[in-house]
Coordinates of N, CA and C in Angstrom, one line a residue:
Chain A
E1015 N 0.8 -1.2 0.0 CA 0.0 0.0 0.0 C 0.9 1.2 0.0
D1016 N 0.5 2.2 -0.9 CA 1.3 3.4 -1.0 C 1.1 4.3 0.3
Q1017 N 2.2 4.9 0.8 CA 2.1 5.7 2.0 C 2.9 6.9 1.9
V1018 N 2.4 8.0 2.5 CA 3.1 9.2 2.5 C 3.1 9.8 4.0
T1019 N 4.3 10.0 4.6 CA 4.3 10.5 5.9 C 5.1 11.8 6.0
Q1020 N 4.5 12.8 6.5 CA 5.1 14.1 6.6 C 5.5 14.5 8.0
S1021 N 6.7 15.1 8.1 CA 7.1 15.6 9.5 C 7.9 16.9 9.4
P1022 N 7.8 17.7 10.4 CA 6.9 17.6 11.6 C 5.5 17.9 11.2
E1023 N 4.6 17.7 12.1 CA 3.2 18.0 11.9 C 3.0 19.5 11.9
A1024 N 3.8 20.2 12.7 CA 3.7 21.7 12.8 C 5.1 22.2 13.1
L1025 N 5.3 23.4 12.6 CA 6.7 24.0 12.8 C 6.5 25.5 12.9
R1026 N 7.1 26.1 13.9 CA 7.1 27.5 14.1 C 8.5 28.0 14.0
L1027 N 8.7 29.0 13.1 CA 10.0 29.6 12.9 C 10.0 31.1 13.0
Q1028 N 11.1 31.7 13.4 CA 11.2 33.1 13.3 C 11.5 33.5 11.9
E1029 N 11.1 34.7 11.5 CA 11.3 35.2 10.2 C 12.8 35.2 9.9
G1030 N 13.2 34.6 8.8 CA 14.6 34.5 8.4 C 15.3 33.2 8.9
E1031 N 14.6 32.4 9.7 CA 15.2 31.2 10.2 C 14.9 30.0 9.2
S1032 N 15.9 29.6 8.5 CA 15.7 28.5 7.5 C 15.5 27.2 8.2
S1033 N 14.8 26.3 7.4 CA 14.5 24.9 7.9 C 14.0 24.1 6.8
S1034 N 13.7 22.8 7.1 CA 13.3 21.8 6.1 C 12.1 21.0 6.6
L1035 N 11.2 20.7 5.6 CA 10.1 19.8 5.9 C 10.4 18.5 5.2
N1036 N 10.0 17.4 5.9 CA 10.3 16.1 5.3 C 9.0 15.4 4.8
C1037 N 9.2 14.6 3.8 CA 8.1 13.8 3.2 C 8.7 12.4 2.9
S1038 N 8.4 11.4 3.7 CA 8.8 10.1 3.5 C 7.7 9.3 2.8
Y1039 N 8.1 8.5 1.8 CA 7.1 7.8 1.0 C 7.5 6.3 0.8
T1040 N 6.4 5.6 0.6 CA 6.5 4.1 0.2 C 5.6 3.9 -1.0
V1041 N 6.2 3.6 -2.1 CA 5.4 3.4 -3.3 C 6.1 2.4 -4.2
S1042 N 5.4 1.6 -4.8 CA 6.0 0.6 -5.7 C 6.2 1.2 -7.1
G1043 N 7.3 1.9 -7.4 CA 7.5 2.6 -8.6 C 6.9 4.0 -8.6
L1044 N 7.8 5.0 -8.4 CA 7.3 6.3 -8.3 C 7.1 7.0 -9.7
R1045 N 5.9 7.5 -10.0 CA 5.7 8.2 -11.2 C 6.1 9.7 -11.0
G1046 N 5.7 10.2 -9.8 CA 6.0 11.6 -9.5 C 5.7 11.9 -8.0
L1047 N 6.4 12.9 -7.5 CA 6.1 13.4 -6.1 C 5.8 14.9 -6.3
F1048 N 4.8 15.3 -5.6 CA 4.2 16.6 -5.7 C 4.3 17.3 -4.4
W1049 N 4.6 18.7 -4.4 CA 4.4 19.5 -3.3 C 3.4 20.6 -3.6
Y1050 N 2.5 20.8 -2.6 CA 1.5 21.8 -2.7 C 1.5 22.7 -1.4
R1051 N 1.0 23.9 -1.6 CA 0.8 24.8 -0.5 C -0.7 25.0 -0.3
Q1052 N -1.2 25.1 0.9 CA -2.6 25.3 1.2 C -2.7 26.4 2.3
D1053 N -3.5 27.4 1.9 CA -3.8 28.5 2.8 C -5.2 28.2 3.5
P1054 N -5.4 28.7 4.7 CA -6.7 28.3 5.3 C -7.9 28.7 4.5
G1055 N -8.8 27.8 4.4 CA -10.1 28.0 3.7 C -10.0 28.0 2.2
K1056 N -8.8 27.5 1.7 CA -8.6 27.5 0.2 C -8.2 26.1 -0.2
G1057 N -8.3 25.9 -1.6 CA -7.8 24.7 -2.1 C -6.2 24.7 -2.2
P1058 N -5.6 23.5 -2.3 CA -4.1 23.5 -2.4 C -3.7 24.1 -3.7
E1059 N -2.5 24.7 -3.6 CA -1.9 25.4 -4.8 C -0.6 24.6 -5.1
F1060 N -0.4 24.3 -6.4 CA 0.7 23.5 -6.8 C 2.1 24.3 -6.7
L1061 N 3.1 23.6 -6.2 CA 4.4 24.1 -6.1 C 5.4 23.4 -7.0
F1062 N 5.6 22.1 -6.8 CA 6.6 21.4 -7.6 C 6.2 20.0 -7.9
T1063 N 6.7 19.4 -9.0 CA 6.7 18.0 -9.3 C 8.1 17.5 -9.4
L1064 N 8.5 16.4 -8.7 CA 9.8 15.8 -8.9 C 9.6 14.4 -9.4
Y1065 N 10.4 13.9 -10.3 CA 10.2 12.7 -11.0 C 11.2 11.6 -10.7
S1066 N 12.4 12.0 -10.4 CA 13.5 10.9 -10.1 C 14.4 11.4 -9.0
A1067 N 15.0 10.4 -8.4 CA 16.0 10.7 -7.3 C 17.1 11.5 -7.8
G1068 N 17.5 12.5 -7.0 CA 18.5 13.5 -7.4 C 18.0 14.8 -8.0
E1069 N 16.7 14.8 -8.3 CA 16.2 16.0 -8.9 C 15.9 17.0 -7.9
E1070 N 16.1 18.3 -8.3 CA 15.9 19.4 -7.4 C 15.1 20.5 -8.2
K1071 N 14.2 21.2 -7.5 CA 13.5 22.3 -8.1 C 13.4 23.5 -7.1
E1072 N 13.5 24.7 -7.6 CA 13.4 25.9 -6.8 C 12.4 26.9 -7.2
K1073 N 11.9 27.6 -6.2 CA 10.9 28.6 -6.5 C 11.0 29.6 -5.4
E1074 N 11.5 30.8 -5.7 CA 11.7 31.8 -4.7 C 12.5 31.3 -3.5
R1075 N 11.9 31.3 -2.3 CA 12.6 30.8 -1.1 C 12.5 29.3 -0.9
L1076 N 11.8 28.6 -1.8 CA 11.6 27.2 -1.6 C 12.4 26.3 -2.6
K1077 N 12.9 25.2 -2.0 CA 13.7 24.3 -2.8 C 13.3 22.9 -2.5
A1078 N 12.9 22.1 -3.5 CA 12.5 20.7 -3.2 C 13.5 19.7 -3.7
T1079 N 13.8 18.7 -3.0 CA 14.7 17.7 -3.4 C 14.1 16.3 -3.2
L1080 N 14.7 15.3 -3.9 CA 14.1 14.0 -3.9 C 15.1 12.9 -3.8
T1081 N 14.9 11.9 -2.9 CA 15.7 10.7 -2.9 C 14.8 9.5 -3.2
K1082 N 15.3 8.3 -3.1 CA 14.5 7.2 -3.4 C 13.5 6.9 -2.2
K1083 N 13.7 7.5 -1.1 CA 12.8 7.2 0.0 C 12.1 8.5 0.6
E1084 N 12.6 9.7 0.3 CA 12.0 10.9 0.9 C 12.3 12.1 0.0
S1085 N 11.5 13.1 0.4 CA 11.7 14.4 -0.3 C 11.8 15.5 0.8
F1086 N 12.5 16.5 0.6 CA 12.6 17.6 1.5 C 12.2 18.9 0.8
L1087 N 11.5 19.7 1.6 CA 11.2 21.1 1.1 C 11.9 22.0 2.0
H1088 N 13.0 22.6 1.4 CA 13.8 23.5 2.2 C 13.3 25.0 2.0
I1089 N 13.2 25.7 3.2 CA 12.7 27.0 3.1 C 13.8 27.9 3.6
T1090 N 14.3 28.8 2.8 CA 15.4 29.7 3.1 C 14.9 31.1 3.4
A1091 N 15.4 31.6 4.6 CA 15.0 32.9 5.1 C 13.5 33.2 4.9
P1092 N 12.7 32.4 5.5 CA 11.2 32.5 5.3 C 10.7 33.9 5.8
K1093 N 9.5 34.2 5.2 CA 8.8 35.5 5.6 C 7.4 35.1 6.1
P1094 N 6.8 35.9 6.9 CA 5.5 35.6 7.4 C 4.5 35.1 6.3
E1095 N 4.6 35.6 5.1 CA 3.7 35.2 4.1 C 3.9 33.7 3.6
D1096 N 5.0 33.1 4.1 CA 5.2 31.7 3.8 C 4.4 30.8 4.7
S1097 N 3.8 31.4 5.7 CA 2.9 30.6 6.6 C 1.8 29.9 5.9
A1098 N 1.7 28.6 6.0 CA 0.7 27.8 5.3 C 0.8 26.4 5.7
T1099 N 0.0 25.5 5.2 CA 0.2 24.1 5.3 C 0.8 23.6 4.0
Y1100 N 1.9 22.8 4.1 CA 2.6 22.3 3.0 C 2.2 20.8 2.9
L1101 N 1.7 20.4 1.7 CA 1.3 19.0 1.4 C 2.2 18.3 0.4
C1102 N 2.5 17.1 0.7 CA 3.3 16.2 -0.2 C 2.3 15.1 -0.7
A1103 N 2.5 14.7 -2.0 CA 1.7 13.7 -2.6 C 2.6 12.8 -3.5
V1104 N 2.2 11.6 -3.7 CA 2.9 10.7 -4.6 C 1.9 10.0 -5.6
Q1105 N 2.5 9.7 -6.7 CA 1.7 8.9 -7.7 C 2.5 7.7 -8.1
A1106 N 1.9 6.6 -8.1 CA 2.6 5.3 -8.5 C 2.5 5.1 -10.0
V1107 N 3.5 4.3 -10.5 CA 3.6 4.0 -11.9 C 2.4 3.1 -12.3
R1108 N 2.0 2.2 -11.4 CA 1.0 1.2 -11.7 C -0.4 1.7 -11.9
D1109 N -0.7 2.8 -11.3 CA -2.1 3.4 -11.4 C -2.0 4.9 -11.4
D1110 N -3.1 5.6 -11.4 CA -3.1 7.0 -11.6 C -3.5 7.7 -10.3
K1111 N -3.6 7.0 -9.2 CA -4.0 7.6 -7.9 C -2.9 8.5 -7.4
I1112 N -3.3 9.7 -6.9 CA -2.4 10.6 -6.3 C -2.8 10.7 -4.8
I1113 N -1.8 10.2 -3.9 CA -2.1 10.0 -2.5 C -1.3 11.1 -1.8
F1114 N -2.0 11.8 -0.8 CA -1.4 12.9 -0.1 C -1.0 12.5 1.3
G1115 N 0.0 13.1 1.9 CA 0.3 13.1 3.3 C -0.6 14.0 4.1
K1116 N -0.4 14.0 5.4 CA -1.3 14.8 6.3 C -0.9 16.3 6.3
G1117 N 0.3 16.6 5.8 CA 0.7 18.0 5.7 C 1.6 18.4 6.9
T1118 N 2.3 19.5 6.7 CA 3.0 20.2 7.8 C 2.5 21.7 7.9
R1119 N 2.0 22.0 9.1 CA 1.6 23.4 9.3 C 2.8 24.3 9.6
L1120 N 3.1 25.2 8.8 CA 4.2 26.1 9.0 C 3.8 27.5 9.4
H1121 N 4.3 28.0 10.5 CA 4.0 29.3 11.0 C 5.3 30.1 11.1
I1122 N 5.4 31.2 10.4 CA 6.6 32.1 10.4 C 6.2 33.3 11.3
L1123 N 7.0 33.5 12.3 CA 6.7 34.7 13.2 C 7.5 35.9 12.8
P1124 N 6.9 37.1 12.8 CA 7.6 38.3 12.3 C 8.6 38.7 13.4
Chain B
N901 N -10.4 31.8 -18.5 CA -10.7 30.5 -18.0 C -11.2 30.6 -16.5
A902 N -12.3 29.9 -16.2 CA -12.8 29.9 -14.8 C -12.0 28.9 -13.9
G903 N -11.2 28.0 -14.6 CA -10.5 27.0 -13.8 C -11.4 25.9 -13.4
V904 N -11.3 25.5 -12.1 CA -12.1 24.4 -11.5 C -13.1 25.1 -10.6
T905 N -14.4 24.8 -10.9 CA -15.5 25.4 -10.1 C -16.2 24.3 -9.4
Q906 N -16.6 24.6 -8.2 CA -17.4 23.7 -7.4 C -18.7 24.4 -6.8
T907 N -19.8 23.6 -6.8 CA -21.0 24.1 -6.2 C -21.7 23.0 -5.5
P908 N -22.3 23.3 -4.3 CA -22.3 24.6 -3.7 C -21.1 24.9 -2.9
K909 N -20.9 26.0 -2.3 CA -19.8 26.3 -1.4 C -20.0 25.7 0.0
F910 N -21.3 25.8 0.4 CA -21.7 25.3 1.7 C -23.0 24.4 1.6
Q911 N -23.1 23.4 2.4 CA -24.3 22.6 2.4 C -24.5 21.9 3.7
V912 N -25.8 21.9 4.2 CA -26.1 21.2 5.4 C -27.2 20.2 5.0
L913 N -26.9 18.9 5.4 CA -27.8 17.8 5.1 C -28.3 17.2 6.4
K914 N -29.4 16.5 6.3 CA -29.8 15.6 7.4 C -29.4 14.2 7.1
T915 N -29.1 13.4 8.1 CA -28.7 12.0 7.9 C -29.8 11.3 7.0
G916 N -29.2 10.6 6.0 CA -30.1 9.9 5.1 C -30.4 10.6 3.8
Q917 N -30.2 11.9 3.8 CA -30.5 12.6 2.5 C -29.4 12.3 1.5
S918 N -29.8 12.5 0.3 CA -28.8 12.4 -0.8 C -28.6 13.7 -1.5
M919 N -27.4 13.9 -2.1 CA -27.2 15.1 -2.8 C -26.0 14.9 -3.8
T920 N -25.8 15.9 -4.7 CA -24.7 15.8 -5.6 C -23.9 17.1 -5.5
L921 N -22.6 16.9 -5.3 CA -21.6 18.0 -5.4 C -21.1 18.1 -6.8
Q922 N -21.2 19.3 -7.3 CA -20.9 19.6 -8.7 C -19.4 20.0 -8.8
C923 N -18.8 19.6 -9.9 CA -17.4 20.0 -10.2 C -17.3 20.2 -11.7
A924 N -16.8 21.3 -12.2 CA -16.6 21.5 -13.6 C -15.3 22.2 -13.8
Q925 N -14.6 21.9 -15.0 CA -13.4 22.6 -15.4 C -13.5 22.9 -16.9
D926 N -12.9 24.0 -17.2 CA -12.9 24.5 -18.6 C -11.5 24.5 -19.2
M927 N -10.6 23.6 -18.8 CA -9.3 23.6 -19.3 C -9.0 22.4 -20.1
N928 N -10.1 21.6 -20.5 CA -10.0 20.4 -21.3 C -9.0 19.4 -20.6
H929 N -9.1 19.3 -19.3 CA -8.2 18.4 -18.6 C -8.9 17.0 -18.6
E930 N -8.0 16.0 -18.8 CA -8.5 14.6 -18.8 C -8.7 14.0 -17.4
Y931 N -7.7 14.4 -16.5 CA -7.7 13.8 -15.2 C -8.5 14.6 -14.2
M932 N -9.4 14.0 -13.5 CA -10.2 14.7 -12.5 C -10.3 13.8 -11.3
S933 N -10.4 14.5 -10.1 CA -10.4 13.7 -8.9 C -11.2 14.4 -7.8
W934 N -11.7 13.6 -6.8 CA -12.4 14.2 -5.6 C -11.6 13.8 -4.4
Y935 N -11.4 14.7 -3.5 CA -10.8 14.5 -2.2 C -11.7 15.0 -1.1
R936 N -11.6 14.4 0.1 CA -12.1 15.0 1.3 C -11.0 15.4 2.2
Q937 N -11.2 16.4 3.0 CA -10.2 16.9 3.9 C -10.8 17.1 5.3
D938 N -10.3 16.3 6.2 CA -10.8 16.4 7.6 C -9.6 16.9 8.5
P939 N -9.9 17.5 9.6 CA -8.8 18.1 10.5 C -7.8 17.0 10.8
G940 N -6.5 17.3 10.6 CA -5.5 16.3 11.0 C -5.4 15.1 10.0
M941 N -6.2 15.1 9.0 CA -6.2 13.9 8.1 C -5.6 14.1 6.7
G942 N -5.3 15.3 6.4 CA -4.8 15.6 5.1 C -5.9 15.5 4.0
L943 N -5.5 15.2 2.8 CA -6.5 15.0 1.7 C -6.5 13.5 1.5
R944 N -7.8 13.0 1.4 CA -7.9 11.6 1.1 C -8.7 11.4 -0.2
L945 N -8.2 10.6 -1.1 CA -8.8 10.4 -2.4 C -10.1 9.6 -2.3
I946 N -11.2 10.1 -2.9 CA -12.4 9.4 -2.9 C -12.6 8.6 -4.2
H947 N -12.6 9.3 -5.3 CA -12.7 8.7 -6.6 C -11.9 9.6 -7.6
Y948 N -11.5 9.0 -8.7 CA -10.8 9.7 -9.7 C -11.2 9.2 -11.1
S949 N -10.9 10.0 -12.1 CA -11.2 9.7 -13.5 C -10.1 10.1 -14.4
V950 N -9.7 9.2 -15.3 CA -8.6 9.6 -16.3 C -9.2 10.0 -17.6
G951 N -10.5 10.1 -17.8 CA -11.1 10.6 -19.0 C -12.6 10.3 -19.0
A952 N -13.3 10.9 -19.9 CA -14.7 10.7 -20.0 C -15.0 9.2 -20.1
G953 N -16.0 8.7 -19.3 CA -16.4 7.3 -19.3 C -15.6 6.4 -18.5
I954 N -14.5 6.9 -17.8 CA -13.6 6.1 -17.0 C -13.5 6.6 -15.6
T955 N -13.9 5.8 -14.6 CA -13.7 6.2 -13.2 C -13.1 5.1 -12.4
D956 N -12.6 5.4 -11.3 CA -12.0 4.4 -10.4 C -12.0 4.9 -9.0
Q957 N -11.9 3.9 -8.1 CA -12.0 4.2 -6.6 C -10.7 4.7 -6.1
G958 N -10.8 5.5 -5.1 CA -9.6 6.0 -4.4 C -9.5 5.3 -3.1
E959 N -9.0 6.0 -2.0 CA -8.8 5.5 -0.7 C -10.0 5.3 0.1
V960 N -11.0 6.2 -0.1 CA -12.2 6.2 0.8 C -13.5 6.3 -0.1
P961 N -13.8 5.3 -0.9 CA -14.9 5.5 -1.9 C -16.3 5.1 -1.3
N962 N -16.3 4.4 -0.1 CA -17.7 4.0 0.3 C -18.6 5.1 0.7
G963 N -19.8 5.0 0.2 CA -20.8 6.0 0.4 C -20.9 7.1 -0.7
Y964 N -20.0 7.0 -1.7 CA -20.0 8.0 -2.7 C -20.0 7.3 -4.1
N965 N -20.7 8.0 -5.1 CA -20.7 7.5 -6.4 C -20.2 8.7 -7.4
V966 N -19.6 8.3 -8.5 CA -19.2 9.3 -9.5 C -19.5 8.8 -10.8
S967 N -19.6 9.7 -11.8 CA -19.7 9.4 -13.2 C -19.0 10.5 -14.0
R968 N -18.6 10.2 -15.2 CA -17.8 11.1 -16.0 C -18.4 11.0 -17.4
S969 N -19.5 11.7 -17.7 CA -20.1 11.6 -19.0 C -19.5 12.6 -20.0
T970 N -18.8 13.6 -19.5 CA -18.2 14.6 -20.3 C -16.8 14.9 -19.8
T971 N -15.9 15.5 -20.6 CA -14.6 15.9 -20.1 C -14.7 17.0 -19.0
E972 N -15.7 17.8 -19.1 CA -15.7 19.0 -18.3 C -16.3 18.7 -16.9
D973 N -17.2 17.8 -16.7 CA -17.9 17.6 -15.5 C -17.6 16.3 -14.8
F974 N -17.5 16.4 -13.4 CA -17.2 15.2 -12.6 C -18.0 15.3 -11.3
P975 N -19.3 15.0 -11.3 CA -20.1 15.2 -10.1 C -19.9 14.0 -9.1
L976 N -20.0 14.4 -7.8 CA -19.8 13.4 -6.7 C -21.2 13.3 -6.0
R977 N -21.7 12.1 -6.0 CA -23.0 11.8 -5.4 C -22.9 11.1 -4.0
L978 N -23.5 11.7 -3.0 CA -23.7 11.1 -1.7 C -25.0 10.4 -1.7
L979 N -25.0 9.1 -1.5 CA -26.2 8.3 -1.7 C -27.1 8.4 -0.5
S980 N -26.6 8.3 0.7 CA -27.4 8.4 1.9 C -26.4 9.0 3.0
A981 N -26.5 10.4 3.1 CA -25.6 11.1 3.9 C -25.5 10.6 5.4
A982 N -24.3 10.5 5.9 CA -24.0 10.2 7.3 C -23.2 11.2 8.0
P983 N -23.3 11.4 9.3 CA -22.4 12.4 10.0 C -20.9 12.2 9.7
S984 N -20.5 11.0 9.4 CA -19.1 10.8 9.2 C -18.6 11.4 7.8
Q985 N -19.6 11.8 7.0 CA -19.3 12.4 5.7 C -19.2 14.0 5.9
T986 N -19.3 14.5 7.1 CA -19.1 15.9 7.3 C -17.6 16.2 7.0
S987 N -17.3 17.1 6.1 CA -16.0 17.3 5.7 C -15.9 18.5 4.7
V988 N -14.7 18.8 4.3 CA -14.6 19.7 3.2 C -14.1 18.9 1.9
Y989 N -14.9 19.1 0.8 CA -14.6 18.3 -0.4 C -14.0 19.2 -1.4
F990 N -12.9 18.7 -2.0 CA -12.2 19.3 -3.1 C -12.2 18.5 -4.3
C991 N -12.4 19.2 -5.4 CA -12.3 18.6 -6.7 C -11.0 19.1 -7.4
A992 N -10.4 18.3 -8.2 CA -9.1 18.7 -8.8 C -9.1 18.2 -10.2
S993 N -8.3 18.9 -11.1 CA -8.1 18.4 -12.5 C -6.7 18.6 -12.9
S994 N -6.3 17.8 -13.9 CA -4.9 18.0 -14.4 C -4.9 17.4 -15.8
Y995 N -3.8 17.8 -16.5 CA -3.6 17.3 -17.9 C -2.1 17.1 -18.0
P996 N -1.6 16.0 -18.6 CA -2.3 15.1 -19.4 C -2.9 13.9 -18.5
R997 N -3.5 13.0 -19.2 CA -4.0 11.8 -18.5 C -2.9 11.1 -17.7
G998 N -3.3 10.8 -16.5 CA -2.3 10.2 -15.6 C -1.9 11.2 -14.5
G999 N -2.3 12.5 -14.7 CA -2.1 13.4 -13.6 C -0.7 13.8 -13.3
R1000 N 0.2 13.6 -14.3 CA 1.6 13.9 -14.0 C 1.9 15.4 -13.9
D1001 N 1.0 16.2 -14.5 CA 1.2 17.6 -14.4 C 0.5 18.1 -13.2
E1002 N 0.6 19.4 -12.9 CA 0.1 19.9 -11.7 C -1.4 19.7 -11.7
Q1003 N -2.0 19.5 -10.5 CA -3.4 19.4 -10.3 C -3.9 20.8 -9.9
F1004 N -5.0 21.3 -10.5 CA -5.6 22.5 -10.2 C -6.8 22.1 -9.3
F1005 N -6.9 22.8 -8.1 CA -8.0 22.5 -7.2 C -9.0 23.5 -7.2
G1006 N -10.3 23.1 -7.0 CA -11.4 24.0 -6.8 C -11.4 24.6 -5.4
P1007 N -12.3 25.5 -5.1 CA -12.3 26.2 -3.8 C -12.9 25.4 -2.7
G1008 N -13.5 24.3 -3.0 CA -14.0 23.4 -2.0 C -15.5 23.6 -1.7
T1009 N -16.1 22.5 -1.2 CA -17.5 22.5 -0.7 C -17.4 22.1 0.8
R1010 N -18.0 22.9 1.7 CA -18.0 22.5 3.1 C -19.3 21.9 3.4
L1011 N -19.3 20.6 3.7 CA -20.6 19.8 3.9 C -20.7 19.4 5.4
T1012 N -21.9 19.7 5.9 CA -22.2 19.3 7.3 C -23.4 18.4 7.3
V1013 N -23.3 17.2 7.9 CA -24.4 16.2 7.9 C -24.8 16.1 9.4
L1014 N -26.1 16.5 9.6 CA -26.6 16.5 11.0 C -27.3 15.1 11.4

């Protein structure tokens, strides 16, 4: 059974304090790993897709990396507007299901 | 483009009632899916479709039906509502088939079952 585990569940950082969010996954043949951002009361918003181990993608203060067992979302010098829930999801080669983890709630203090 | 639209935004049902949550997209996306989101549970996949006429079950399909008669629409039917179905429901779509590209999410429907 495909599984996605995100840690920590919640993270509070001071503005400018860099950190990383973890997404561990178990899937038989990875088609893609996705990162989304979700603001309260809204639908998730796409950030990145990673397809193979060693791949990295960046967007502003965010950088996503992928290994064969986990992905990290690195946040460099975060700002209060980066506060949100960050969701990780995986899709297996054998079917088209996209399965999400429970998310990490990130709060950046000014 | 309107993107992914969902109606209604809010709904209150009594136990045993049935209803249909509507989802439509105007991006000609082949892949569409329904998720429910409960506090502390993340997004759980209910049903998904890789194209018109094709649907499949996700992680939590019991109590829900779907159909995909057109590319644009993917309605979710609650057959006999139960309090355990109180949740926020999100519809999403992506292209190409297989959902490898980013999924666009609708604004959600907040459902309460009394």
